[in-house]
Short mmCIF file of C-alpha atoms and ligand atoms in Angstrom, two decimals:
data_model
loop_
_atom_site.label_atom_id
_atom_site.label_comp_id
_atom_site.label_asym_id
_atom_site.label_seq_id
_atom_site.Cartn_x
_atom_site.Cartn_y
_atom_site.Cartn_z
CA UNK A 18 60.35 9.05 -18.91
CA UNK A 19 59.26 10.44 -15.51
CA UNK A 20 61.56 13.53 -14.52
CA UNK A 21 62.60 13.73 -10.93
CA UNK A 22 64.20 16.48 -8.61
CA UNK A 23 67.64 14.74 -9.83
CA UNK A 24 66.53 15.68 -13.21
CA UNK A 25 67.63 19.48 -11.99
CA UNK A 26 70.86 21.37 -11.09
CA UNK A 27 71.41 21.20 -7.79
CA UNK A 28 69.32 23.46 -5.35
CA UNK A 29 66.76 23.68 -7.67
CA UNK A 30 63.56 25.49 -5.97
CA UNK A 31 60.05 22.92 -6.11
CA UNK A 32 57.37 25.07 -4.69
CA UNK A 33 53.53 25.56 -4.99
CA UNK A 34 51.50 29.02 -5.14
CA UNK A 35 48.69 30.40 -4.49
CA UNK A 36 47.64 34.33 -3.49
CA UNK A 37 45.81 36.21 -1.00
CA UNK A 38 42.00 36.74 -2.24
CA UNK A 39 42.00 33.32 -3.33
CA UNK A 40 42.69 31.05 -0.03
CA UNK A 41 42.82 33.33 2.61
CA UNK A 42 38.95 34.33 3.62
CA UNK A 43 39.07 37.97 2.91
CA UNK A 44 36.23 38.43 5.73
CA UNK A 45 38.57 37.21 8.47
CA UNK A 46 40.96 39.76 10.26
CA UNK A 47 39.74 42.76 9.44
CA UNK A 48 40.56 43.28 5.85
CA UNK A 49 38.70 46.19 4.06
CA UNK A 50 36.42 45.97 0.88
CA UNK A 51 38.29 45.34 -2.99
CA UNK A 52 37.29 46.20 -6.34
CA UNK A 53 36.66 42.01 -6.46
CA UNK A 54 34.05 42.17 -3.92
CA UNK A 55 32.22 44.62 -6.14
CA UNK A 56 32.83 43.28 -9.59
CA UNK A 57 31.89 39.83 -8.26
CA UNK A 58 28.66 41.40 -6.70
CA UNK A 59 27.76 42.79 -9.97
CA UNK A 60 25.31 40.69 -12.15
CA UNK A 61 27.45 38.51 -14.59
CA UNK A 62 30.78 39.46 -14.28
CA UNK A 63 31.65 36.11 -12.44
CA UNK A 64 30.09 32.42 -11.93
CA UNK A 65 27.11 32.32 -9.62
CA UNK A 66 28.50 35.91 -8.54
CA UNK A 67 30.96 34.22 -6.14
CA UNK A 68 33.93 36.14 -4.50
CA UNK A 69 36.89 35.32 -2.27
CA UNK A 70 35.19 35.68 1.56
CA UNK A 71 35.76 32.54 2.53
CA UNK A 72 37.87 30.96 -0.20
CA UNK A 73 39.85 27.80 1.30
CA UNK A 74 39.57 29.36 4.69
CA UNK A 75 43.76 29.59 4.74
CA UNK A 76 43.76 32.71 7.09
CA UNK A 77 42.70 29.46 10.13
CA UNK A 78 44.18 26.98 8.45
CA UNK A 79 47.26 27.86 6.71
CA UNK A 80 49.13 25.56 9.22
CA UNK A 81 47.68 22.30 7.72
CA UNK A 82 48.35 23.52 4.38
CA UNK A 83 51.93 23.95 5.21
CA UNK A 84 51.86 20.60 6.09
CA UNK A 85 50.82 19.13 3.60
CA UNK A 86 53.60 21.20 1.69
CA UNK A 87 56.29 19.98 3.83
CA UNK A 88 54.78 16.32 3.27
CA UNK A 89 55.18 16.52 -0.22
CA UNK A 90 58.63 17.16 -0.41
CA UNK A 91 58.12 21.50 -0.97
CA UNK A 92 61.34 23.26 -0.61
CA UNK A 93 59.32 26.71 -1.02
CA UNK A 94 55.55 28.68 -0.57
CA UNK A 95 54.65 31.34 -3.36
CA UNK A 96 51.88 33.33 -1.52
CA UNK A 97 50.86 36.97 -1.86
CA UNK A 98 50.32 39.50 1.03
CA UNK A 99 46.74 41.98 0.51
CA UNK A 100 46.98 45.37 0.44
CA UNK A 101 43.33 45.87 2.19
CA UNK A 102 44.48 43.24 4.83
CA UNK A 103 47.11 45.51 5.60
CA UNK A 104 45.62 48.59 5.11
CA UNK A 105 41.71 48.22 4.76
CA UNK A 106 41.75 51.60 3.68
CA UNK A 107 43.84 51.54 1.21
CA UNK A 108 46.21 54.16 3.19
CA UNK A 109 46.25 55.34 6.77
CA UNK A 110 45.51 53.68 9.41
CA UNK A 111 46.98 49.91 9.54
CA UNK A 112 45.26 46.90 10.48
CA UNK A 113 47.35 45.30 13.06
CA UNK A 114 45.26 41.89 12.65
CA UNK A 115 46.64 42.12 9.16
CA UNK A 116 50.34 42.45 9.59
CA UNK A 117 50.60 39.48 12.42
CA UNK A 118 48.33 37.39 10.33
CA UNK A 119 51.51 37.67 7.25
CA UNK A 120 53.94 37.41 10.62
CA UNK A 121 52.41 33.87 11.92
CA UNK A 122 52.45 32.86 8.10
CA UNK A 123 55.62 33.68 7.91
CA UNK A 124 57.09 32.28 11.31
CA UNK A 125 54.84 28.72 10.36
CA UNK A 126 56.88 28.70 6.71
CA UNK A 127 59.98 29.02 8.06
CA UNK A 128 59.28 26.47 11.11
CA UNK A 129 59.24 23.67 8.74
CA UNK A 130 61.85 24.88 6.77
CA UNK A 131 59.48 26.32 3.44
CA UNK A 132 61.27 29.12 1.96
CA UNK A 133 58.86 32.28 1.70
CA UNK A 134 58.36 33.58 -2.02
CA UNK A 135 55.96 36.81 -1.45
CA UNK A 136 54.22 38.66 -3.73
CA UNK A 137 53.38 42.15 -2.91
CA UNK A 138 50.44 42.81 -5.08
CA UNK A 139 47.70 39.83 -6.37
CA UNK A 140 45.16 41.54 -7.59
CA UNK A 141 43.07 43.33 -4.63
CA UNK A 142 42.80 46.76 -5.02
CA UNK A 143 41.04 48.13 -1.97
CA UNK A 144 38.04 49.60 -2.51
CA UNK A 145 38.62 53.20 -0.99
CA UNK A 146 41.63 53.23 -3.94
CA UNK A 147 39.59 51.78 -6.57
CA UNK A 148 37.09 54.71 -5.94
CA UNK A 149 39.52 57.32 -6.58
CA UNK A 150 40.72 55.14 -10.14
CA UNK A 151 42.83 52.52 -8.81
CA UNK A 152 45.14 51.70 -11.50
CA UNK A 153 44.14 55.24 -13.72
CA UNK A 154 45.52 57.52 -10.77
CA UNK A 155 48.91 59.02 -11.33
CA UNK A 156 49.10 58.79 -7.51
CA UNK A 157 48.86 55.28 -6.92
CA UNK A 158 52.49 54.38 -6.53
CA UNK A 159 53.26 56.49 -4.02
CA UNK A 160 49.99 54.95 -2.13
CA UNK A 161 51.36 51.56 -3.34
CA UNK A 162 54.97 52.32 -2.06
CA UNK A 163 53.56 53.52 1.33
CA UNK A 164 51.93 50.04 1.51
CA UNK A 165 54.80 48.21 0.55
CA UNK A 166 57.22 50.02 3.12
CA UNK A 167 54.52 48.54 6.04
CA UNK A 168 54.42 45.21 5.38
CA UNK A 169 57.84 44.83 4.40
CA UNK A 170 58.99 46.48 8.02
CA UNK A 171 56.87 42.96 9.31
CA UNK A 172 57.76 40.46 7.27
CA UNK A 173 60.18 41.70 4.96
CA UNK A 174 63.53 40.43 6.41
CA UNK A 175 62.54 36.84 6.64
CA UNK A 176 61.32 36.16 2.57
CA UNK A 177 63.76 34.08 0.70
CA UNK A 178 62.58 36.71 -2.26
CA UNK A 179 59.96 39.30 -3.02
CA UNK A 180 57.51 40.10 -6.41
CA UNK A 181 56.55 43.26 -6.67
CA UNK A 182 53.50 42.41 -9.30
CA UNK A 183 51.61 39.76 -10.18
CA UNK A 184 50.80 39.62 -13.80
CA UNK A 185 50.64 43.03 -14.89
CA UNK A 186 48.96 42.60 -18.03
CA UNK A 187 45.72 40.85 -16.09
CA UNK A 188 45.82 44.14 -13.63
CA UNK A 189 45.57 46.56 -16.84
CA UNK A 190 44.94 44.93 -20.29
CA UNK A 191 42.65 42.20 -19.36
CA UNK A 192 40.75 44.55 -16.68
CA UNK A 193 40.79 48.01 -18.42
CA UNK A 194 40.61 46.21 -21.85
CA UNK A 195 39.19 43.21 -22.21
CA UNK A 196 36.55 43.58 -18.90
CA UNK A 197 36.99 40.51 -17.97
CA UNK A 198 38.51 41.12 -14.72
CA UNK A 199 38.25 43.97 -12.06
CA UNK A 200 37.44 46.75 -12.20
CA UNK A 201 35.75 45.57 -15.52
CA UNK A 202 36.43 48.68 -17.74
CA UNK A 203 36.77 48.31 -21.81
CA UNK A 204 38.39 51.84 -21.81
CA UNK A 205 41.53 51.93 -24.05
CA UNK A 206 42.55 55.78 -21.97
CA UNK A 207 42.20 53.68 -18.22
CA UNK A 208 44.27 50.55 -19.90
CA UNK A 209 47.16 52.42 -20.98
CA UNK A 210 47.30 54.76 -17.37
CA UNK A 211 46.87 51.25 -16.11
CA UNK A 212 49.88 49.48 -17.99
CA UNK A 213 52.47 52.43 -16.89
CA UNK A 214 51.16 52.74 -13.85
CA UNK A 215 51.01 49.07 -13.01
CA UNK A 216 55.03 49.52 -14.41
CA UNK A 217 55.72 53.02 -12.15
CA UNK A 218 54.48 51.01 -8.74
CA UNK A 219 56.54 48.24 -9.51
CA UNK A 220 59.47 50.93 -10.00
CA UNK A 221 58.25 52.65 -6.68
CA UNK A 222 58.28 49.56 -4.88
CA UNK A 223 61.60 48.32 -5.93
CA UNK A 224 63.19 51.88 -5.05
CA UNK A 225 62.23 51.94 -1.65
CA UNK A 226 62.86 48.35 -1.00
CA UNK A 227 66.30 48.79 -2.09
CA UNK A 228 66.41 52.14 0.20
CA UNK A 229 66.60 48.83 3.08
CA UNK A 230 68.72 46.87 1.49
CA UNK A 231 66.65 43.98 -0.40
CA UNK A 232 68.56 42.13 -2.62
CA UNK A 233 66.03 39.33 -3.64
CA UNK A 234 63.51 42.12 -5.72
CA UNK A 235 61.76 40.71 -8.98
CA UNK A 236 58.91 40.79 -10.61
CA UNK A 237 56.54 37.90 -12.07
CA UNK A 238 55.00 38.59 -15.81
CA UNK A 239 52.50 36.14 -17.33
CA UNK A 240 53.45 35.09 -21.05
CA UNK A 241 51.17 33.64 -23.93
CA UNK A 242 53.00 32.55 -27.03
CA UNK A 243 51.15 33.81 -29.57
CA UNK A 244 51.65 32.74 -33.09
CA UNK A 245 49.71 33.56 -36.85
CA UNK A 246 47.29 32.07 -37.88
CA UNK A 247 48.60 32.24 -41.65
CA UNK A 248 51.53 33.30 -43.25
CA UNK A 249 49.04 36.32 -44.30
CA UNK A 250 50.81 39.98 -43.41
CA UNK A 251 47.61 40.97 -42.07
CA UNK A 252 47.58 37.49 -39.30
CA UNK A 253 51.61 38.13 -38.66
CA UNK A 254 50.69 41.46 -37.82
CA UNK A 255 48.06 40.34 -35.53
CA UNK A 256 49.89 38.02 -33.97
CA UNK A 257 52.93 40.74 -33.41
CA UNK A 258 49.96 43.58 -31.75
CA UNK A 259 48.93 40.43 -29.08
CA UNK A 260 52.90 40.14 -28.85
CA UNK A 261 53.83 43.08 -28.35
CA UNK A 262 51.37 43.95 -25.41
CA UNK A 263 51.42 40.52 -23.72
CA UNK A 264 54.80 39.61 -24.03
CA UNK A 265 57.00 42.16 -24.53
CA UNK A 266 55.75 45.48 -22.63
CA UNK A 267 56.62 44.96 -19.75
CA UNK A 268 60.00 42.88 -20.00
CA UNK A 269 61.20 45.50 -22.36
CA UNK A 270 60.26 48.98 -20.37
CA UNK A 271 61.98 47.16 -17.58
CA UNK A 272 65.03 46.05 -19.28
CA UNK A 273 65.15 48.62 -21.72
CA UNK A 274 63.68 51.42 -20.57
CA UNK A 275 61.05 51.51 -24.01
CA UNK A 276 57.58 50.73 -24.96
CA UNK A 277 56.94 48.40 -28.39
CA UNK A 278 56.10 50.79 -31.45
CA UNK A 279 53.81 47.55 -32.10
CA UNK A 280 51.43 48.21 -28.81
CA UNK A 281 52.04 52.31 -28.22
CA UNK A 282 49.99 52.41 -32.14
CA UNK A 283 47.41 51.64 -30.00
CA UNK A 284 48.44 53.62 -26.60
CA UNK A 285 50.31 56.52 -27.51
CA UNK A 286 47.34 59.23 -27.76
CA UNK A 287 46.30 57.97 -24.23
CA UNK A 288 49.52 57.61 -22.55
CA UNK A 289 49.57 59.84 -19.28
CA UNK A 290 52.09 62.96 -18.72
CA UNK A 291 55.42 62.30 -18.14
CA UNK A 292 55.27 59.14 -19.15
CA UNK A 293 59.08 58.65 -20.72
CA UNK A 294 60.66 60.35 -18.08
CA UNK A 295 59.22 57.48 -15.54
CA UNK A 296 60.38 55.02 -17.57
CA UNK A 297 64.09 56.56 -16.70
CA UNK A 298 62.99 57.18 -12.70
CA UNK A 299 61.58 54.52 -12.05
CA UNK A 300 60.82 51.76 -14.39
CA UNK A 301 64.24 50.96 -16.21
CA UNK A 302 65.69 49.66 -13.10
CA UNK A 303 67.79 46.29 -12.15
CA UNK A 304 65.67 43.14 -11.34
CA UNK A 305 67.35 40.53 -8.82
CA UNK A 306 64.95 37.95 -10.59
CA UNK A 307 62.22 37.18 -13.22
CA UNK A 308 59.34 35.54 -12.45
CA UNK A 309 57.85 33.51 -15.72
CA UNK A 310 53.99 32.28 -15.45
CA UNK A 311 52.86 30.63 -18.62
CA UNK A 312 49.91 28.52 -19.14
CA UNK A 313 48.78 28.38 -22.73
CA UNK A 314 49.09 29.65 -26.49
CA UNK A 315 46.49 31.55 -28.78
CA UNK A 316 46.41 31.80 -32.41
CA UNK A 317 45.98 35.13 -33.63
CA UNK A 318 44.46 36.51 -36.66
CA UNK A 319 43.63 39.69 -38.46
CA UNK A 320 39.57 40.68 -37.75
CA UNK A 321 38.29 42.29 -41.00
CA UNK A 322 35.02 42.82 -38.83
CA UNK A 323 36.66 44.99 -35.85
CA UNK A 324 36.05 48.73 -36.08
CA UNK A 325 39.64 49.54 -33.98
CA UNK A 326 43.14 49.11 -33.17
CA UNK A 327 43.80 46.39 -32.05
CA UNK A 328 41.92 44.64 -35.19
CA UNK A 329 42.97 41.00 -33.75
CA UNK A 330 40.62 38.10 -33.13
CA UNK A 331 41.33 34.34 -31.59
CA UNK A 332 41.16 31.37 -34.07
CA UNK A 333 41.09 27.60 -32.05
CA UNK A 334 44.30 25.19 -32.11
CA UNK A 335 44.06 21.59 -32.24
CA UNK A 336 45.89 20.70 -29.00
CA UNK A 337 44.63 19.18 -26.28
CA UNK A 338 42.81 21.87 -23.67
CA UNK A 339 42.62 21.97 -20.12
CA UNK A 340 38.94 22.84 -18.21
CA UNK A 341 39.88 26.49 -18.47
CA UNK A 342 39.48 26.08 -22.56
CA UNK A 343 43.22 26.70 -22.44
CA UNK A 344 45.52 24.77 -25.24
CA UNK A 345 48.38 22.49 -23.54
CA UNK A 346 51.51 23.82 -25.21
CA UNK A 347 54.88 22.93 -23.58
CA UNK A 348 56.85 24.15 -26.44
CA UNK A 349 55.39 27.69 -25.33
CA UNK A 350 57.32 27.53 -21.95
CA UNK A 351 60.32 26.45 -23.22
CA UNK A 352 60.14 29.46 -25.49
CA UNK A 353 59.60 31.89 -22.81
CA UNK A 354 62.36 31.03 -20.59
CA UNK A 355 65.07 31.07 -23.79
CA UNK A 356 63.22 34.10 -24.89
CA UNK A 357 64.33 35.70 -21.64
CA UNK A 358 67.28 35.02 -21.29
CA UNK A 359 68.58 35.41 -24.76
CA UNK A 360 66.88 38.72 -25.59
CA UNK A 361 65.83 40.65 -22.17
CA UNK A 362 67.91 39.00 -19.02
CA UNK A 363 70.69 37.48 -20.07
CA UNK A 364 72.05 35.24 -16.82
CA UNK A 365 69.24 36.60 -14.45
CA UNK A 366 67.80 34.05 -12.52
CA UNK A 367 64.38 32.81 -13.88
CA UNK A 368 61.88 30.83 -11.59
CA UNK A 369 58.76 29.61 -13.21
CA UNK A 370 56.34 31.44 -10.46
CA UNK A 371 53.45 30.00 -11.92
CA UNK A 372 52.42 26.83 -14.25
CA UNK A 373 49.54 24.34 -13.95
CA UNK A 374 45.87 23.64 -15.40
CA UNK A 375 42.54 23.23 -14.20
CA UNK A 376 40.61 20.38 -14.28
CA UNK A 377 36.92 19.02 -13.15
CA UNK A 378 38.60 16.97 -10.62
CA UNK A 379 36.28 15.08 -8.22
CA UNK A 380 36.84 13.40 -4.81
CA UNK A 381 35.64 9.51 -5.70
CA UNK A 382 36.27 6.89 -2.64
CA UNK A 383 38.32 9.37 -0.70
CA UNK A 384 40.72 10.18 -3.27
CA UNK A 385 41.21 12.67 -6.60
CA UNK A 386 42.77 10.61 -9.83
CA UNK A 387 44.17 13.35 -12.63
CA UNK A 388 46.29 12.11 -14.43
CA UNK A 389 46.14 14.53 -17.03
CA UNK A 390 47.73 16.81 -14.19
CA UNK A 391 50.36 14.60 -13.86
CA UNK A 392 50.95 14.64 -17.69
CA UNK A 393 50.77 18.29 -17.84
CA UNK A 394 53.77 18.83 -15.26
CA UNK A 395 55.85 16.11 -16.64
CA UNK A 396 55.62 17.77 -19.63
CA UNK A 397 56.22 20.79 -18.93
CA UNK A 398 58.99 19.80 -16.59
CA UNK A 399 60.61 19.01 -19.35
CA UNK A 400 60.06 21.90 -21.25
CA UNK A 401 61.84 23.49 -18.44
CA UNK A 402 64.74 20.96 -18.22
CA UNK A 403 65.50 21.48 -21.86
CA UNK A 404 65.63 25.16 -21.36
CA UNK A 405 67.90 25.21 -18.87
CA UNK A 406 70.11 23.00 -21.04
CA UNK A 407 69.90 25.66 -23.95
CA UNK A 408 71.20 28.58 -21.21
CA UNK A 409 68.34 29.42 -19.42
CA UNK A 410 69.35 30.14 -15.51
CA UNK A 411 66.29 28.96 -14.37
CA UNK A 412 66.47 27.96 -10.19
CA UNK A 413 62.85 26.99 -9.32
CA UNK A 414 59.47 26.37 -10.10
CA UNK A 415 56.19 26.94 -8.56
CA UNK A 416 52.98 24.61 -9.17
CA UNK A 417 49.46 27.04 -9.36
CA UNK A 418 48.23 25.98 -7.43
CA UNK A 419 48.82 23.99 -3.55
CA UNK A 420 44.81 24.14 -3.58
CA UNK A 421 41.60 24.63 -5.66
CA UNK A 422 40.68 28.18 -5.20
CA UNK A 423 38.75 31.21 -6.66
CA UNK A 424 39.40 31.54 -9.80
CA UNK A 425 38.53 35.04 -10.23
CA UNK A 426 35.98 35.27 -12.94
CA UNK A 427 35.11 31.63 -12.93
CA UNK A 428 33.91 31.30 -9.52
CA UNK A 429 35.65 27.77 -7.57
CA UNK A 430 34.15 26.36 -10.77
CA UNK A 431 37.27 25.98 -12.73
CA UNK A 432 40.16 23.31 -10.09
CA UNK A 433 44.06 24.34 -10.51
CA UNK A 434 45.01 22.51 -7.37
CA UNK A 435 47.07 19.63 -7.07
CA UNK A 436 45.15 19.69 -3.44
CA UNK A 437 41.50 19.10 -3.81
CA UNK A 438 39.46 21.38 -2.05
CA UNK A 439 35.32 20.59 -0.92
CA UNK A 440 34.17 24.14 -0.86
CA UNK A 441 31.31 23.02 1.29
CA UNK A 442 33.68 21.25 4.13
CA UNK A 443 36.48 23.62 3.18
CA UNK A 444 37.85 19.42 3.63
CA UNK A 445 41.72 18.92 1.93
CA UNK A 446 42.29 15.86 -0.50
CA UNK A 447 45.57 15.25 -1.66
CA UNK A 448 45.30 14.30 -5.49
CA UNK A 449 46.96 11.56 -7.21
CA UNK A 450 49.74 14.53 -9.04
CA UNK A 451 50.41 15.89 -5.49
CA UNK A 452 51.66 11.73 -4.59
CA UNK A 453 53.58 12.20 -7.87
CA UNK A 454 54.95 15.38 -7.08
CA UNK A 455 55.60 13.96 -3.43
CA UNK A 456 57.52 11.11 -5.09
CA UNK A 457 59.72 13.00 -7.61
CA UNK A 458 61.10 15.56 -5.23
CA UNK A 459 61.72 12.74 -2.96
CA UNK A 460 65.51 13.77 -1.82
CA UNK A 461 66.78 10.00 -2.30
O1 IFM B 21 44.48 31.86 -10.73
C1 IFM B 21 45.32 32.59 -11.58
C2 IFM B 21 46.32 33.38 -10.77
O2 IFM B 21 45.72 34.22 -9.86
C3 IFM B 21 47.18 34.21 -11.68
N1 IFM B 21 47.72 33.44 -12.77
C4 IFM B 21 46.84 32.57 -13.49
C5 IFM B 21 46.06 31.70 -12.54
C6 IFM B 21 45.13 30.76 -13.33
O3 IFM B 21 44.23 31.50 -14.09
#
């Protein structure tokens, strides 16, 4: 059974993502250097050492992709706004290319009646920030909450809603961690300054954005369902360590106002100063909304080979994956949304901010056939439809992404879009699951 826009309560959000480094052209307008244009530059970090200059050229032509949203039947544009286009620096002096760049943007959404979903931070720490620690400094939410305060003055009073953070655990776990993003550090002392730090910006932001009365403040997590690989202790314990620091870090210091014993066995010795009383200040706060991007599930078990904390390693499932590697697991979604609600949000209203796959689409007689795309947000439509009938108050949902894009580490190797993108002709190519999209959120 295909689901359709009738399939959802009424006023339902349908919207497609992307974010800043990724589509814009970070060499037009005058945006200072980011940690990505450094990690990319640095011998095998990412694919072919590619980075996010020129990207799908959006900062020229984000009026024809606004088209193409309002073609397909888009009630709604998830897109991020970069701190080093606003402030190359980092701090100080503003670049005024920057802020009426996010102001045309904003004034072209609204013109054909897309509702703007920002995104404060997406990932691009300017450089001159990243050189003083980035993440590890205890200063960087007031620098963050400076930034914040100058775009929001521009474009603030015209965004249906606002994220603080994208994704925290990519900004510290998987960069201060695992490496594999920037800045690239396996330092378990810069990962946890980075995961309460990540959590005392988000705080910062939400303070002073309240100080002008915003009312439409959330924040959008990424989730990974992780489950044991056995019933063995050893694997269930494994599988609660990847839980607790994925999933349930940052949802519960926000909600909460506490840190998972499960994750601080690892973090506690490294935690900076005054680290509980910011949870009070600033982190334990009301959100207006929860954003929920899931993509995938990993099965985790106990590594009798690892020397330290967090003694997990990855063992393969037997789904179906997508080109990222990543296992297609619907059920995952529908957990995550429940999850919420039941244990963290209550009624809050959830969007999906971010769901899709990649795939090694290719343009054949003019046009892009994926079906498997289709499949994939059918099914996970679904996923969402039955959440929503077991209590979830979930209002929208946001394909990743409108267009290929850089996908950080991979290069424009790896293609989320459900718009095809030639990277040599920077040419657009509607694929065959935008037409389905078009035709399910059809209004009659
Ligand atoms: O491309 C990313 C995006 O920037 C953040 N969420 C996951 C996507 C796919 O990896």
């Amino acid at each position: 059974m295909t689901l359709t826009r009738k399939d959802f309560p009424e006023g339902f959000t349908f919207g497609a993502a992307t974010a800043a480094y990724q589509v814009e052209g970070h060499k037009f307008g005058g945006a200072g250097p980011t940690h990505w244009d450094t990690f990319s530059a640095t011998p095998g970090n990412v694919v072919r050492a590619e980075d996010g200059a020129l990207a799908c050229d959006q900062y020229h032509r984000y009026g024809d992709d606004f088209d193409l949203l309002k073609a397909g039947n888009f009630d709604a544009y998830r897109f991020s706004t970069s701190w080093a286009r606003v402030l190359p620096e980092g701090r100080g002096q503003v670049n005024q290319e920057g802020l009426d760049y996010y102001d045309r943007l904003t004034d072209a959404l609204l013109e054909r009646g897309l509702k703007p979903y920002q995104t404060l931070y997406h990932w691009e720490m300017p450089s001159a920030l990243a050189d003083l620690g980035g993440w590890t400094n205890p200063d960087i939410h007031n620098w963050f909450g400076d930034y914040v305060e100058i775009i929001d003055a521009k474009i603030g009073d015209r965004m249906e809603a606002i994220a603080t953070i994208n994704e925290p655990w990519c900004v510290a776990f998987l960069s201060h961690f695992l490496g594999a993003h920037a800045p690239g550090l396996r330092d378990i002392r810069a990962t946890a300054r980075a995961m309460h730090h990540v959590l005392k910006a988000h705080g910062e932001a939400m303070t002073r954005l309240r100080a002008k009365g915003r009312d439409n403040l959330g924040i959008v997590l990424n989730f990974d369902y992780c489950e044991a690989a056995t019933e063995d202790p050893k694997d269930q314990k494994a599988a609660a360590t990847a839980d607790a620091i994925f999933n349930r870090w940052f949802i519960e210091a926000i909600t909460k106002g506490t840190y998972p014993a499960e994750a601080m066995e690892g973090f506690a010795p490294h935690m900076p100063k005054g680290w509980k009383d910011d949870l009070k200040s600033h982190i334990h706060q009301p959100l207006d909304w929860l954003g929920v991007n899931y993509y995938t599930r990993h099965i985790h078990a106990h590594d009798e080979t690892a020397s330290a904390w967090p003694n997990g390693r990855d063992v393969q499932g037997h789904r179906a994956t997508t080109q990222m590697g990543w296992e297609i697991y619907p059920e995952g979604l529908h957990h995550f949304l429940t999850r919420m609600s039941e244990s963290y949000v209550g009624d809050l209203p959830l969007y999906v901010t971010e769901n899709g796959m990649a795939w090694d689409d290719r343009v054949v007689n003019g046009a892009v056939n994926d079906p498997e795309r289709a499949a994939f947000i059918q099914s996970h439509l679904a996923a969402m439809k039955r959440a929503i009938e077991d209590g979830a108050n979930l209002q929208g949902f946001f394909y990743w992404s409108l267009l290929d894009n850089y996908e950080w580490a991979e290069g424009y190797e790896k293609r989320f879009g459900i718009v095809h993108v030639d990277f040599e002709t920077l040419q657009r190519t509607p694929k065959a699951s935008y037409h389905m999209l078009k035709d399910i959120l059809a209004q009659d």
